[in-house]
């Protein structure tokens, strides 16, 4: 029943249903349109973007914020039947580059 719906909206709904009180908001748009000042306010960014350009832009914004963003970036993606998940702590762990 979720076919055709934005994956960010479905994921946010599922997280909220499993964790009452969790503040989780889906943003269905090009990540670049959100802007750096918006993104560095969060403690957790879960990125399951559909394109490499957006992934690298988000990585650069969060890892080069001055001072480095104090957050966890969870980067996830799939290709065919393969998938990956990577945790990035800006300034403390490897990033996407």
XYZ file of C-alpha atoms in Angstrom, residues 3-81:
79
model
C 4.022 1.850 -3.499
C 4.325 5.247 -5.154
C 4.589 7.168 -1.873
C 7.771 9.070 -0.963
C 10.064 6.799 1.057
C 10.876 9.639 3.471
C 7.200 10.037 4.363
C 6.716 6.289 4.863
C 9.874 5.979 6.994
C 8.860 8.938 9.190
C 5.383 7.469 9.735
C 6.827 4.109 10.727
C 9.336 5.656 13.133
C 6.650 7.756 14.821
C 4.323 4.761 15.161
C 7.046 2.688 16.838
C 8.414 5.472 19.038
C 5.620 7.666 20.420
C 6.893 11.119 21.283
C 9.653 11.009 18.667
C 9.881 14.175 16.626
C 10.497 12.974 13.086
C 9.650 15.013 10.025
C 10.065 13.935 6.423
C 11.302 16.451 3.879
C 10.423 15.401 0.344
C 12.451 17.729 -1.858
C 15.926 18.195 -3.283
C 18.213 18.286 -0.253
C 20.097 21.262 -1.666
C 16.907 23.349 -1.374
C 16.874 22.923 2.417
C 20.091 24.906 2.845
C 23.048 24.474 5.162
C 21.690 26.600 8.028
C 18.591 24.405 8.177
C 20.501 21.107 8.178
C 23.090 21.845 10.876
C 20.349 22.368 13.498
C 19.614 18.650 13.834
C 21.149 15.945 16.021
C 20.356 13.172 13.512
C 20.069 13.279 9.740
C 18.937 10.086 8.029
C 19.778 10.371 4.351
C 18.417 7.876 1.870
C 18.872 10.021 -1.208
C 18.381 8.847 -4.767
C 21.385 10.563 -6.301
C 25.117 10.821 -5.705
C 25.214 14.611 -6.198
C 22.772 15.139 -3.311
C 24.616 12.643 -1.079
C 27.969 14.376 -1.611
C 26.462 17.851 -1.118
C 24.877 16.796 2.187
C 28.105 15.127 3.310
C 30.111 18.269 2.521
C 27.687 20.621 4.293
C 27.545 18.542 7.472
C 31.247 17.698 7.591
C 32.553 21.203 6.888
C 30.180 23.220 9.058
C 32.134 25.580 11.304
C 32.197 24.379 14.002
C 31.602 20.806 12.782
C 27.972 19.814 13.131
C 27.368 17.900 16.356
C 25.168 15.282 14.811
C 24.998 11.801 13.414
C 24.534 11.400 9.677
C 23.114 8.008 8.767
C 23.637 7.524 5.061
C 21.819 4.621 3.408
C 21.158 3.424 -0.092
C 20.343 0.498 -2.307
C 21.199 -0.698 -5.766
C 19.299 -3.716 -6.967
C 19.331 -6.234 -4.125
